[in-house]
Amino acid sequence: MKPLNSAEALSLIKESITQIIPDADFTLVEPDDKFRDVLELDSLDFLSLVELLSERAGVRIDEEDYPDLTTLSDTTRFLVERTTQRS
């Protein structure tokens, strides 16, 4: 799998969140907002998101990586860096 750029990573994140919360309203989420709070993702939703992102991006996401997945900006940066390291 090729490395993701920022636009691809953000699209992947939004698609994955929408799979878990079909009516997620991204107009309410600024890039540096904690999206779990704004979109009301509970712990199980978040774990489902981590699994989806890991599977779809082809990268391993460990529990110690969770603090890097709090905002759309941070999560995008994480996926871009992790997919670039993988290549």
Short mmCIF file of C-alpha atoms in Angstrom, two decimals:
data_model
loop_
_atom_site.label_atom_id
_atom_site.label_comp_id
_atom_site.label_asym_id
_atom_site.label_seq_id
_atom_site.Cartn_x
_atom_site.Cartn_y
_atom_site.Cartn_z
CA MET A 1 0.00 0.00 0.00
CA LYS A 2 1.28 3.46 -0.85
CA PRO A 3 1.76 6.17 1.77
CA LEU A 4 -1.24 8.39 2.38
CA ASN A 5 -1.13 12.13 1.87
CA SER A 6 -3.06 14.46 4.19
CA ALA A 7 -6.19 14.63 2.03
CA GLU A 8 -6.34 10.82 1.67
CA ALA A 9 -5.78 10.31 5.39
CA LEU A 10 -8.49 12.80 6.35
CA SER A 11 -10.91 11.20 3.90
CA LEU A 12 -10.13 7.77 5.35
CA ILE A 13 -10.74 9.06 8.89
CA LYS A 14 -14.08 10.64 7.98
CA GLU A 15 -15.23 7.55 6.06
CA SER A 16 -14.29 5.34 8.99
CA ILE A 17 -16.10 7.54 11.53
CA THR A 18 -19.16 7.61 9.26
CA GLN A 19 -19.15 3.82 9.17
CA ILE A 20 -19.43 3.81 12.98
CA ILE A 21 -21.68 6.87 13.32
CA PRO A 22 -23.63 7.18 10.06
CA ASP A 23 -25.07 10.61 10.92
CA ALA A 24 -21.74 12.16 12.04
CA ASP A 25 -21.83 15.88 11.27
CA PHE A 26 -18.31 16.97 10.36
CA THR A 27 -19.42 20.60 10.00
CA LEU A 28 -19.34 20.66 13.82
CA VAL A 29 -15.74 19.44 14.03
CA GLU A 30 -12.83 21.84 13.60
CA PRO A 31 -9.44 20.28 12.72
CA ASP A 32 -8.13 20.72 16.29
CA ASP A 33 -11.32 19.77 18.17
CA LYS A 34 -11.35 16.52 20.10
CA PHE A 35 -13.63 14.69 17.69
CA ARG A 36 -14.55 12.01 20.24
CA ASP A 37 -16.19 14.69 22.36
CA VAL A 38 -17.85 16.61 19.53
CA LEU A 39 -19.20 13.49 17.78
CA GLU A 40 -19.89 11.69 21.08
CA LEU A 41 -17.86 8.57 20.35
CA ASP A 42 -17.81 6.28 23.36
CA SER A 43 -14.92 3.94 24.17
CA LEU A 44 -16.24 1.08 22.05
CA ASP A 45 -16.85 3.42 19.12
CA PHE A 46 -13.28 4.68 19.43
CA LEU A 47 -11.86 1.15 19.52
CA SER A 48 -13.91 0.31 16.43
CA LEU A 49 -12.48 3.40 14.75
CA VAL A 50 -8.92 2.38 15.65
CA GLU A 51 -9.52 -1.09 14.17
CA LEU A 52 -10.99 0.36 10.98
CA LEU A 53 -8.16 2.85 10.54
CA SER A 54 -5.56 0.18 11.17
CA GLU A 55 -7.16 -2.20 8.70
CA ARG A 56 -7.88 0.36 5.99
CA ALA A 57 -4.53 2.19 6.22
CA GLY A 58 -2.57 -1.04 6.61
CA VAL A 59 -0.75 0.13 9.74
CA ARG A 60 -0.48 -1.09 13.28
CA ILE A 61 -2.05 1.21 15.89
CA ASP A 62 -1.14 0.37 19.47
CA GLU A 63 -2.73 1.60 22.67
CA GLU A 64 0.20 3.95 23.29
CA ASP A 65 -0.70 5.64 19.97
CA TYR A 66 -4.22 6.59 21.14
CA PRO A 67 -3.16 10.06 22.42
CA ASP A 68 -2.11 10.82 18.82
CA LEU A 69 -5.67 10.15 17.65
CA THR A 70 -7.62 12.86 19.46
CA THR A 71 -8.20 15.48 16.76
CA LEU A 72 -8.69 15.24 13.02
CA SER A 73 -5.37 17.07 12.53
CA ASP A 74 -3.46 14.76 14.88
CA THR A 75 -5.01 11.62 13.44
CA THR A 76 -4.30 12.76 9.88
CA ARG A 77 -0.67 13.51 10.77
CA PHE A 78 -0.36 10.13 12.53
CA LEU A 79 -1.66 8.18 9.51
CA VAL A 80 0.52 10.09 7.04
CA GLU A 81 3.63 9.50 9.17
CA ARG A 82 2.83 5.85 9.90
CA THR A 83 2.08 4.97 6.25
CA THR A 84 5.24 6.80 5.13
CA GLN A 85 7.38 4.85 7.64
CA ARG A 86 5.87 1.61 6.38
CA SER A 87 7.09 2.09 2.81
#
